[in-house]
Coordinates of C-alpha atoms and ligand atoms in Angstrom, one line a residue:
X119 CA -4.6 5.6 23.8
X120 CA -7.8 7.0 23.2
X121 CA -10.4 5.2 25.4
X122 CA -13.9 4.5 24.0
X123 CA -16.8 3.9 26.7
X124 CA -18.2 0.6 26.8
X125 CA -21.1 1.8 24.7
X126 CA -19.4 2.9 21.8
X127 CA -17.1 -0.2 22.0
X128 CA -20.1 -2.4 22.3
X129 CA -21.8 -0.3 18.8
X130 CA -17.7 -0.6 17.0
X131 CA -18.2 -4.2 17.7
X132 CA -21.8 -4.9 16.4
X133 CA -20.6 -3.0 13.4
X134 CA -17.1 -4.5 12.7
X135 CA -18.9 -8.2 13.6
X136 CA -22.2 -7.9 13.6
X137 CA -22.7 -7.4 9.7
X138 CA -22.2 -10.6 7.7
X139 CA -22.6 -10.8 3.9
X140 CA -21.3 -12.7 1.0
X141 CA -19.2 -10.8 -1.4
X142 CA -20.4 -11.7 -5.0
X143 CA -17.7 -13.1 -7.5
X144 CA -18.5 -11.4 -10.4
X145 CA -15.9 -9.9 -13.2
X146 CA -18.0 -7.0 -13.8
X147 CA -15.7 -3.7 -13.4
X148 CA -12.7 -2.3 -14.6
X149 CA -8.9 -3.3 -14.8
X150 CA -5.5 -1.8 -14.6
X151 CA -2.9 -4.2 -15.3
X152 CA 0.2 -4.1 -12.9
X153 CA 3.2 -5.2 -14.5
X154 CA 6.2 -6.5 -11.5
X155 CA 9.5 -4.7 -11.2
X156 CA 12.1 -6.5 -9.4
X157 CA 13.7 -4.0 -6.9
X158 CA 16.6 -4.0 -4.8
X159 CA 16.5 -6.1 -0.9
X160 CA 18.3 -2.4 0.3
X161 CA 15.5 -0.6 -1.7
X162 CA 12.9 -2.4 -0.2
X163 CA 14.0 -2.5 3.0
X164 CA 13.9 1.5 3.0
X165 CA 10.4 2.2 1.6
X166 CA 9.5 -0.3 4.1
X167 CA 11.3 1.3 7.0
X168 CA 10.1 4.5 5.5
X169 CA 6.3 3.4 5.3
X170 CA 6.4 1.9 8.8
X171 CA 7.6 5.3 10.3
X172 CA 4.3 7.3 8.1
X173 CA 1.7 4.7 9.9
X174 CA 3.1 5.0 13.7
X175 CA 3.2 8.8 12.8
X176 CA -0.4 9.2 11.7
X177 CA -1.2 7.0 14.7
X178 CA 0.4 9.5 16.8
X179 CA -1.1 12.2 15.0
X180 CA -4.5 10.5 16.2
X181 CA -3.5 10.1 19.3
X182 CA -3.6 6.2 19.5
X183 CA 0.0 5.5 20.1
X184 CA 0.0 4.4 24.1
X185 CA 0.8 6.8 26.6
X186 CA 4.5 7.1 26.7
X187 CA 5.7 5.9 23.4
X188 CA 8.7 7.5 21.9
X189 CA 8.3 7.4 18.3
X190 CA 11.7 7.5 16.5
X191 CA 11.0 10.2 14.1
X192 CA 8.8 13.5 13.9
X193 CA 5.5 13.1 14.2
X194 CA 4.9 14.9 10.9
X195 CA 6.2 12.6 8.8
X196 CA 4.4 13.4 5.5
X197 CA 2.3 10.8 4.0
X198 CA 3.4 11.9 0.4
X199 CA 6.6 10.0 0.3
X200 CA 7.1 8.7 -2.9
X201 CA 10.1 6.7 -1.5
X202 CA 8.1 3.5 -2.3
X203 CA 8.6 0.1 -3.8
X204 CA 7.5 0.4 -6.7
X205 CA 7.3 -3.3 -7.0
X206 CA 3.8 -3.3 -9.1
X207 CA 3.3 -0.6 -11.4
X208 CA 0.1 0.3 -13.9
X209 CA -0.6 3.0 -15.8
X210 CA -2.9 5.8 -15.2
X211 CA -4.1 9.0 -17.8
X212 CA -4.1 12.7 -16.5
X213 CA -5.6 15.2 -18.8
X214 CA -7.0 15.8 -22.4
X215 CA -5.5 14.8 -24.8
X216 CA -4.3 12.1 -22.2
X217 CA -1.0 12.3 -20.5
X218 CA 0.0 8.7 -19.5
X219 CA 1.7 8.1 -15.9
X220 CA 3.3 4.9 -14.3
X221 CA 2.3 4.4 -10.8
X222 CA 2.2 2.5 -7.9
X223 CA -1.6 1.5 -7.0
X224 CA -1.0 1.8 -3.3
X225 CA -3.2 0.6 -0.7
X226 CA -1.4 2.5 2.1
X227 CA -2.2 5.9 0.8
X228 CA -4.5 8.0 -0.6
X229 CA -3.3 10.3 -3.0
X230 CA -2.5 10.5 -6.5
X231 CA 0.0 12.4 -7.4
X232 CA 2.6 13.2 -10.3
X233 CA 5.6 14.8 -11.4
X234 CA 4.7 18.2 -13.1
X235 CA 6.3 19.7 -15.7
X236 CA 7.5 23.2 -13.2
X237 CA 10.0 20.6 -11.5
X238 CA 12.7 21.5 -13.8
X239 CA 15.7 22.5 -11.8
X240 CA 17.3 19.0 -12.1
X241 CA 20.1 20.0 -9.9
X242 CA 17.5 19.9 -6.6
X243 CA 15.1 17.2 -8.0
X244 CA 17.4 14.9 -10.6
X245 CA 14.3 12.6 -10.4
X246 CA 12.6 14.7 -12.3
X247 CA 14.7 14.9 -15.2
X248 CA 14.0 10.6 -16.4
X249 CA 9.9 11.1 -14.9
X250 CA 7.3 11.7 -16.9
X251 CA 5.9 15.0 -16.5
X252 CA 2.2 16.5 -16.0
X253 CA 2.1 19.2 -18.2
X254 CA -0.5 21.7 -17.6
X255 CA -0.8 24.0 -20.7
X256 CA -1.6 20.8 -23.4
X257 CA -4.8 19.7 -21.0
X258 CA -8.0 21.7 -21.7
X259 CA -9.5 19.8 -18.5
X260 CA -7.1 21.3 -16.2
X261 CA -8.4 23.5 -13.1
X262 CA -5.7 24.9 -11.1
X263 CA -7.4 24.3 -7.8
X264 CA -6.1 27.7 -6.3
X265 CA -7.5 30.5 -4.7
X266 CA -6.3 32.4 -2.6
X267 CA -6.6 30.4 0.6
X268 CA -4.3 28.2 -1.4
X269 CA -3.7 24.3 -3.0
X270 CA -0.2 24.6 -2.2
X271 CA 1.3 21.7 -0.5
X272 CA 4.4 22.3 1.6
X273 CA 5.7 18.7 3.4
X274 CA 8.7 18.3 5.1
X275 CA 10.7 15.3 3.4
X276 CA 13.7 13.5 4.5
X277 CA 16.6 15.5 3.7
X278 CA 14.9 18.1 2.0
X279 CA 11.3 19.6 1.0
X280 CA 8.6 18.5 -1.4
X281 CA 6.3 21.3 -3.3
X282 CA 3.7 20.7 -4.7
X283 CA -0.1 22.0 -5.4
X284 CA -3.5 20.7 -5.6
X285 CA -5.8 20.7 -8.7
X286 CA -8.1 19.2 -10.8
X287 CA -8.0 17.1 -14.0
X288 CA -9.7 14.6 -16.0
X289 CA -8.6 11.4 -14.6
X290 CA -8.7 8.0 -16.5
X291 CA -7.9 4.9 -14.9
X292 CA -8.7 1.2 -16.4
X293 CA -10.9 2.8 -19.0
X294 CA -12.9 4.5 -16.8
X295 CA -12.8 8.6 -16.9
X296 CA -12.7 10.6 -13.8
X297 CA -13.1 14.1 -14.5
X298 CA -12.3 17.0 -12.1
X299 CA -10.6 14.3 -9.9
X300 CA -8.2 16.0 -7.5
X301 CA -4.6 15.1 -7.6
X302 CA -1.2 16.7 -6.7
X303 CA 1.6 18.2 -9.3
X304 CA 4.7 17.7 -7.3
X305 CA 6.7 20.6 -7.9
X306 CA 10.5 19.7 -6.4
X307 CA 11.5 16.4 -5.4
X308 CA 14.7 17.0 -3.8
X309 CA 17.2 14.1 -3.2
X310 CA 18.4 10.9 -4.5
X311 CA 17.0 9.3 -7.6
X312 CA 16.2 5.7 -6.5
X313 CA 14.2 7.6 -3.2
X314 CA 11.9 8.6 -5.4
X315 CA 11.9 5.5 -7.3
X316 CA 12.9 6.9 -10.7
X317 CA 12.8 5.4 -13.2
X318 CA 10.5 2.8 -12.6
X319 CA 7.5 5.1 -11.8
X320 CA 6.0 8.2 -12.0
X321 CA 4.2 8.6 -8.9
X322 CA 1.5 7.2 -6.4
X323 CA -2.4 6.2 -7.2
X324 CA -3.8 5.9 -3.5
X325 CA -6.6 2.8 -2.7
X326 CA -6.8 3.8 1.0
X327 CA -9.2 6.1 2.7
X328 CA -9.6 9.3 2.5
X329 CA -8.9 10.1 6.1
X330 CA -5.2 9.9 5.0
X331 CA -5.2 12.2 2.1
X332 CA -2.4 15.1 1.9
X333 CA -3.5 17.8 3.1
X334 CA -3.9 16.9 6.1
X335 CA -8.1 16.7 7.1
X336 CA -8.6 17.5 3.7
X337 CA -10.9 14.1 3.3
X338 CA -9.8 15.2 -0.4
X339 CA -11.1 11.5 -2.4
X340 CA -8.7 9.3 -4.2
X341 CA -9.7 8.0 -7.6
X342 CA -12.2 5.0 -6.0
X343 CA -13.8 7.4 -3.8
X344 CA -14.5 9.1 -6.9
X345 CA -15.8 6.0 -9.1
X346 CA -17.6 5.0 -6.1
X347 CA -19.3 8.6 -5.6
X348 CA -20.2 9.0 -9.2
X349 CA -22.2 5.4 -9.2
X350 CA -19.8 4.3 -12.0
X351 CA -18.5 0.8 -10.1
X352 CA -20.8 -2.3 -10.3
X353 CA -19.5 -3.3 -6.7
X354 CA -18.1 -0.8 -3.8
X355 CA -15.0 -3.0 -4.2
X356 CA -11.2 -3.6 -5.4
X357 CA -9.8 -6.4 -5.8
X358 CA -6.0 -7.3 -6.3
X359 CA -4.3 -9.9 -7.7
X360 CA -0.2 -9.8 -7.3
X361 CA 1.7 -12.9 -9.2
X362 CA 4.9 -13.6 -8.5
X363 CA 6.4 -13.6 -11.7
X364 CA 9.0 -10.6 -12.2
X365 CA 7.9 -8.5 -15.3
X366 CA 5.0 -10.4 -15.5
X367 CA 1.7 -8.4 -16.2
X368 CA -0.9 -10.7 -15.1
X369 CA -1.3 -8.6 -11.8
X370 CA -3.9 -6.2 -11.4
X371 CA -6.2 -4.4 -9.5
X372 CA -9.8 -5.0 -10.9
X373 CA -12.3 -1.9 -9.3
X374 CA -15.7 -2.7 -8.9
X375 CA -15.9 -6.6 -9.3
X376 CA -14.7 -9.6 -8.3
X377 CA -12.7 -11.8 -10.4
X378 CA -12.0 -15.7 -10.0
X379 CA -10.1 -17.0 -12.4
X380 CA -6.7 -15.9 -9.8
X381 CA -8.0 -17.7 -6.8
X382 CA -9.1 -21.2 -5.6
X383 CA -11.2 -21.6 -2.5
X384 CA -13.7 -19.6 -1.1
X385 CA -13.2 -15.9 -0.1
X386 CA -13.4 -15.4 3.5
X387 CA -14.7 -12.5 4.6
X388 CA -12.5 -10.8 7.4
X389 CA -13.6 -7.5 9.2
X390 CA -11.1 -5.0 9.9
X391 CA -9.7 -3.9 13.1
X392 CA -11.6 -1.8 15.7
X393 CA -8.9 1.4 15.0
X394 CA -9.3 1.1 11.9
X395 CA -12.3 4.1 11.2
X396 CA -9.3 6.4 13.1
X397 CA -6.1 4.7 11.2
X398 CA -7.3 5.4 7.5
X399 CA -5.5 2.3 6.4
X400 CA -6.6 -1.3 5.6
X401 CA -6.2 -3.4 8.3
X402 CA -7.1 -6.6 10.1
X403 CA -6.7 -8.0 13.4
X404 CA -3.9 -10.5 14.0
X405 CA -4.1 -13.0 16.5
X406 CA -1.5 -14.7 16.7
X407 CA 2.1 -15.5 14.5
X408 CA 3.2 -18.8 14.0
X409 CA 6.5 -20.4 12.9
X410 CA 5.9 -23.7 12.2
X411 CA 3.5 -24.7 15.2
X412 CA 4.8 -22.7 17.3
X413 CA 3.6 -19.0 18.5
X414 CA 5.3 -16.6 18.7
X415 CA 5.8 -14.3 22.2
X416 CA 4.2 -10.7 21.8
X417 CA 2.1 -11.7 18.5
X418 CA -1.2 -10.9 20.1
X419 CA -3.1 -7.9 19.7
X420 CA -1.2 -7.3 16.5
X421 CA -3.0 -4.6 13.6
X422 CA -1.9 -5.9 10.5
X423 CA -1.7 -3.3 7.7
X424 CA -2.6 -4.8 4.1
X425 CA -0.3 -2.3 1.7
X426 CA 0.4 -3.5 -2.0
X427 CA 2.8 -0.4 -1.6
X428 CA 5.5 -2.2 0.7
X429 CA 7.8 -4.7 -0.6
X430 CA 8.0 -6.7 2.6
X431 CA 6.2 -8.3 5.5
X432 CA 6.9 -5.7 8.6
X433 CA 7.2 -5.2 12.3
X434 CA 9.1 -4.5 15.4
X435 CA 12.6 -5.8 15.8
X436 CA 11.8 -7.3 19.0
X437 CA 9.6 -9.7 17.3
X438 CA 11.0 -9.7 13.7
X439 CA 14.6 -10.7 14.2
X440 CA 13.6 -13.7 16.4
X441 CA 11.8 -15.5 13.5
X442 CA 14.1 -14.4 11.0
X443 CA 16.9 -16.3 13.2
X444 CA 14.9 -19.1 13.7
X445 CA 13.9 -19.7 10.4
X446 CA 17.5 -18.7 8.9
X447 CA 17.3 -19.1 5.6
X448 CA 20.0 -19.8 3.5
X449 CA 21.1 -17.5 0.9
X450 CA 22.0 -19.9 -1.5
X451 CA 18.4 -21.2 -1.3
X452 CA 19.4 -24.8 -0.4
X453 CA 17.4 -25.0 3.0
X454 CA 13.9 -23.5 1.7
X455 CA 12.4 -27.2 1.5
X456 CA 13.1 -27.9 5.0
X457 CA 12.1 -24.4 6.4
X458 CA 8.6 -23.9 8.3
X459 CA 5.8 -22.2 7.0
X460 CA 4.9 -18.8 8.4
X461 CA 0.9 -18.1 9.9
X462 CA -0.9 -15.3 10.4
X463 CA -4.1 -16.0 12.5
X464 CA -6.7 -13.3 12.1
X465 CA -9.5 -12.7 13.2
X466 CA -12.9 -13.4 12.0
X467 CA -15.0 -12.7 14.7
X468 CA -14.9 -12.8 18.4
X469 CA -14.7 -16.6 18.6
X470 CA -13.1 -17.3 15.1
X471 CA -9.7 -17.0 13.3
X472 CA -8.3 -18.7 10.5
X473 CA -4.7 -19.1 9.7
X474 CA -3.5 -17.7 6.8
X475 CA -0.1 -19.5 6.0
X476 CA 2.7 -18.3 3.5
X477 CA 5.1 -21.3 2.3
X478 CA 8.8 -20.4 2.6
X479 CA 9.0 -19.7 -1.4
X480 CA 6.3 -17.4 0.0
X481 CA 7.9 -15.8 2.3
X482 CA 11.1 -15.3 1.2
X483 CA 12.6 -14.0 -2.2
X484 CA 14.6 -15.9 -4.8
X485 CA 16.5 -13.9 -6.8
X486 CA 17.7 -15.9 -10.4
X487 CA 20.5 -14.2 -12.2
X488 CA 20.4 -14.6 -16.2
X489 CA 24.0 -15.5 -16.6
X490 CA 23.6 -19.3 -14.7
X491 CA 25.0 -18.1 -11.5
X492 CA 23.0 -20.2 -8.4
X493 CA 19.8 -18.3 -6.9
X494 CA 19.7 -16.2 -4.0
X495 CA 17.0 -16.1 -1.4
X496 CA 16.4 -14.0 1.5
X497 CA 13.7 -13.2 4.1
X498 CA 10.8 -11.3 2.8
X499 CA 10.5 -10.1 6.6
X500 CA 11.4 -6.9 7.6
X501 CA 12.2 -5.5 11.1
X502 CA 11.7 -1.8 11.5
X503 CA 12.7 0.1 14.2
X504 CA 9.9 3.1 15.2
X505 CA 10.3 3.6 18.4
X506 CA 9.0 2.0 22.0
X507 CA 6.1 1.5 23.5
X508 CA 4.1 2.0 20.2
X509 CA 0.8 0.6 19.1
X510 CA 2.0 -3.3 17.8
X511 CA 1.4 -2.3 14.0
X512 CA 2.6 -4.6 11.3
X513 CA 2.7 -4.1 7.2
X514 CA 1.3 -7.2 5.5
X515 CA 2.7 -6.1 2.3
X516 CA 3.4 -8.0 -1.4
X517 CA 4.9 -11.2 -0.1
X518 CA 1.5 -11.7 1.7
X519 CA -0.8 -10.2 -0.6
X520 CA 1.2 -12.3 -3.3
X521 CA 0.2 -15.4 -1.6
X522 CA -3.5 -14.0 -1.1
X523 CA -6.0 -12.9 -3.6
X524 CA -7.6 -10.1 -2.0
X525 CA -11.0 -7.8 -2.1
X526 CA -11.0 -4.4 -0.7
X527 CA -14.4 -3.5 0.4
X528 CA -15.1 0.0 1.1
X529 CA -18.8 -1.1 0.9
X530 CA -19.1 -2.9 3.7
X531 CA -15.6 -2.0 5.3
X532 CA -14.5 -5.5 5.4
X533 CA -11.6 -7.5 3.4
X534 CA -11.8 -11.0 1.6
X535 CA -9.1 -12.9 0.9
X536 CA -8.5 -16.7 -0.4
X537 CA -5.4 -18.4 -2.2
X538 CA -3.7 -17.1 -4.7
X539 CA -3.2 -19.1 -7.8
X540 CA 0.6 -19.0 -8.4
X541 CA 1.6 -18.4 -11.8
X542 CA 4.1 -20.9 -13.5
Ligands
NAG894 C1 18.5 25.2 -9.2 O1 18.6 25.2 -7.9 C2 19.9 25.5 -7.4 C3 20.0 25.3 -5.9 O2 19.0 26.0 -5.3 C4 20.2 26.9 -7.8 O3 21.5 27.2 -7.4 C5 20.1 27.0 -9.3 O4 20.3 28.4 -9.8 C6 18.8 26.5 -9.8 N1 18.8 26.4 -11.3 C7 17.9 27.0 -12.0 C8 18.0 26.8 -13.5 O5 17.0 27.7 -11.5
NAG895 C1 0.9 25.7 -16.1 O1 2.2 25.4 -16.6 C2 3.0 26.5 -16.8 C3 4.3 26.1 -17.5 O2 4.6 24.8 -17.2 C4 3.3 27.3 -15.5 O3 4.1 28.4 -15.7 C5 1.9 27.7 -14.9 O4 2.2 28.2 -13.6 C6 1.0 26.5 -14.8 N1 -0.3 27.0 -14.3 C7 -0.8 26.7 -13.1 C8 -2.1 27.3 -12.8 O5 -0.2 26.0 -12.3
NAG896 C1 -10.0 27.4 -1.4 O1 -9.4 26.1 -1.5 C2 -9.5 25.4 -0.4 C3 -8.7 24.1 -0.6 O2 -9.0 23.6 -1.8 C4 -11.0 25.1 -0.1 O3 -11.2 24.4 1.1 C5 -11.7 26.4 0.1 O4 -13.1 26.2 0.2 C6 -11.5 27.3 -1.1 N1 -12.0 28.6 -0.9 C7 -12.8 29.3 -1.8 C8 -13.2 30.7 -1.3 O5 -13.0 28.8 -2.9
NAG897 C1 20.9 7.1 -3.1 O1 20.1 6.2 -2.3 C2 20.6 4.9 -2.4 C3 19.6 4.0 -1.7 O2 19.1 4.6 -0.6 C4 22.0 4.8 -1.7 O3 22.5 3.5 -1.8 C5 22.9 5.8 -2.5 O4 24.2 5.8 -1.8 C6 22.3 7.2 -2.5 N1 23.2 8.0 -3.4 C7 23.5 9.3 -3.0 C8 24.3 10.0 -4.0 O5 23.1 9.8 -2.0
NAG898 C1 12.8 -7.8 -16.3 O1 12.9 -6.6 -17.0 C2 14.1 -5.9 -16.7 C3 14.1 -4.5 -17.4 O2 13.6 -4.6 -18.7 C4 15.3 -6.7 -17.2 O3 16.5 -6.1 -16.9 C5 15.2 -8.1 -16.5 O4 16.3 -8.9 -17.0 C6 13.9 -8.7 -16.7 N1 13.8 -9.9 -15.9 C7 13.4 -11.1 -16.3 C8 13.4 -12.2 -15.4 O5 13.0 -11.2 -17.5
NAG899 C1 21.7 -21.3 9.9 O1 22.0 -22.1 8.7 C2 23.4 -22.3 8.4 C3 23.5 -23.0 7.1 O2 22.7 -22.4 6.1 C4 24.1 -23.0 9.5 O3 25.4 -23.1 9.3 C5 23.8 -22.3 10.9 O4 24.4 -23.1 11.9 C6 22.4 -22.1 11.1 N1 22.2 -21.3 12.3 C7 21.4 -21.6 13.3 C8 21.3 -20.7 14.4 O5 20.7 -22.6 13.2
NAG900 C1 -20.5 -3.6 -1.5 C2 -21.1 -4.7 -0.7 O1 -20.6 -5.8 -0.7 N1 -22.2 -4.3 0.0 C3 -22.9 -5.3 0.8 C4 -22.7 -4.9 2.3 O2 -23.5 -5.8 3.0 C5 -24.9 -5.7 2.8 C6 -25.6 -6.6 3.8 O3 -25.2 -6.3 5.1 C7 -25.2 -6.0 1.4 O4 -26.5 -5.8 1.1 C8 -24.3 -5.2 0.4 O5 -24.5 -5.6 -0.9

């Protein structure tokens, strides 16, 4: 654990507290449509696991895993991992003419990246064989990016190796064009098809900072970074709006502007956590986790992670399993109206929280089958195992971001959220 003198604490704290505003509600800005893909529990479960592993490593990497923890896997653990969810996909444009992508907008990273037409030996990267491919040789706005100090990305994945290099390109997302935005041509993509989540996507459009951008210290800027730098977003904000229909394409994330025709309520304005400026990720300070009324033991202190790119809510076994048990919900559905609801208290402010509750259909999945067989449900709560004695990090992914509208402010560094409307 890095320690920060009183001083500097003091200063974090003015800043993450000390600044209030009011967001303004406006739908001014730009939209990509996400479209929801229903994806396997085992699937899910995976990326999750997967994801959970990339944000204690990059913890470690800062050096803000407590002294002692044993982290389950490598610390290098590369944050390009397209071995997730794919739940919401949207489309984005590389190139002139354009070249049209599907990808997960991903608040827990900060890439984008693609398939490129050089991964072509199927028998090491079958994934790439259903993808859709960047081709570099139709674009006239393509830079390679190389010299001789390189672009060439070498990560360590799974079972095998991803290639890949850095360039340049004309990027156009919700209308708005990007050019010479950097993004990565992944070049092999060794391993299983579904890792990769082929078919169902392309590749990854990061929303997070750019203190988690492949290569490593590069700072290289995501697509906002770059609407934000060139002056071309009303608002320094994203918002996101995840329904909970399956195929449904009323999701979206909306840059620069606020919608609110998806929520009811006000927005409340919630600051991120202290470790966040060294984490890279979005995330808030959880207070407390309640079942019912009833708090949960070792659910203070907790950094909750707020990714649209995980499928599930997330954290340590030692917490995780005990609600799950508690709550047991049936798979045949038939106990979800007598189930408690589920609270995240977070913090506002040194004296404040506010509980932000997700019903049981909330929380949990219902899977209906088309041929008139009975639903399924299960737990949209996940317990990953990263190791011990780690920093107490949880992923509040879809099934919380479904139940909350939310704003991503890079302007001010803070997140708004207020009810979801759910869509019937
Ligand atoms: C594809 O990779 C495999 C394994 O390395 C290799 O044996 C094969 O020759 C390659 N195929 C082509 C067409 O390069
Ligand atoms: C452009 O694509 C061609 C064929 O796909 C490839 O041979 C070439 O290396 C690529 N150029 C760069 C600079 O990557
Ligand atoms: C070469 O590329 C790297 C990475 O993109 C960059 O940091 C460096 O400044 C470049 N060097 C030259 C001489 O252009
Ligand atoms: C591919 O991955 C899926 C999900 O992780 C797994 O169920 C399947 O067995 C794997 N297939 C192969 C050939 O490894
Ligand atoms: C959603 O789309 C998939 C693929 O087209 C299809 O198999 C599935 O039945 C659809 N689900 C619903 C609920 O319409
Ligand atoms: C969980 O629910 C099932 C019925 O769905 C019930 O049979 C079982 O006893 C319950 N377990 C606990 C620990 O309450
Ligand atoms: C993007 C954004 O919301 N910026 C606001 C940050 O907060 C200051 C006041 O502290 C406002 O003036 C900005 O508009």
């Amino acid at each position: 654990m890095k320690f920060l003198s009183v001083i500097t604490l003091a200063l974090l704290l003015v800043g993450a507290f000390g600044k209030r505003h009011e967001v303004k509600p406006s739908s001014a800005g730009h939209r990509v449509k996400l479209q929801r893909r229903n994806i396997g529990m085992q699937e899910m479960k995976a990326a999750s696991q997967s994801r959970a592993e990339q944000i204690h490593a990059h913890a470690a990497r800062r050096g803000l895993q407590p002294h002692g923890a044993r982290l389950k896997t490598t610390p290098n653990v590369p944050m390009l991992n397209y071995m997730a969810n794919g739940a919401y996909i949207g489309e984005v444009s590389i190139g002139t003419p354009q070249q049209k992508f599907s990808v997960v907008y991903d608040t827990g990273s900060s890439n984008l990246w693609v398939p490129d037409s050089t991964c072509n030996n199927f028998t090491i990267s079958p994934a790439c064989q259903i993808q859709n491919r960047y081709d570099n040789l139709t674009s006239s706005t393509f830079q390679s990016g190389c010299n001789v100090s390189s672009c060439f990305l070498f990560l360590p994945y799974g079972s095998g190796t991803v290639l890949g290099e850095l360039s340049t390109e004309t990027v156009t997302v919700g209308g708005l064009s990007l050019p010479e935005t950097p993004f990565g041509r992944v070049t092999m993509e060794p391993g299983n098809i579904s890792e990769w989540g082929a078919p169902e996507f392309d590749g990854i459009l990061g929303l997070a900072y750019p203190l988690l951008a492949m290569p490593l210290m590069s700072n290289l800027p995501g697509p906002f970074d770059e609407m934000m730098t060139r002056d071309i977003v009303p608002q320094q904000l994203f918002s996101v709006y995840l329904s909970s229909v399956e195929n449904d394409t009323s999701s979206y994330v909306h840059f620069g502007g606020i919608p609110t025709d998806n929520y009811h309520g006000e927005l409340v304005n919630v600051p991120q956590d202290l470790l966040q400026p060294e984490l890279g990720y979005w995330c808030i300070s959880v207070n407390a986790i309640k079942v019912g009324d009833v708090v949960q033991p070792s659910t203070s202190g907790i950094i909750g992670v707020v990714d649209t790119g995980t499928s599930l809510i997330a954290g340590p076994p030692a917490v995780v399993n005990p609600i799950i048990a508690q709550i047991n919900a049936s798979t045949d559905c038939s106990n979800l109206a007598s189930l408690p609801n589920i609270a995240f208290t977070v913090a506002l402010s040194w004296s404040q929280s506010m509980d932000f509750v997700l019903t049981p259909e909330q929380y949990t999945f219902r899977v209906k089958f088309q041929d008139g067989s009975p639903d399924q449900c299960q737990c949209g709560l996940f317990a990953f195992d990263a190791g011990e004695g780690l920093l107490p990090l949880w992923i509040l992914g879809d099934p919380f971001l479904r139940s909350y509208f939310a704003v991503f402010n890079r302007g001010n560094n803070t997140l708004s959220f207020a009810p979801s409307n759910p869509k019937h």
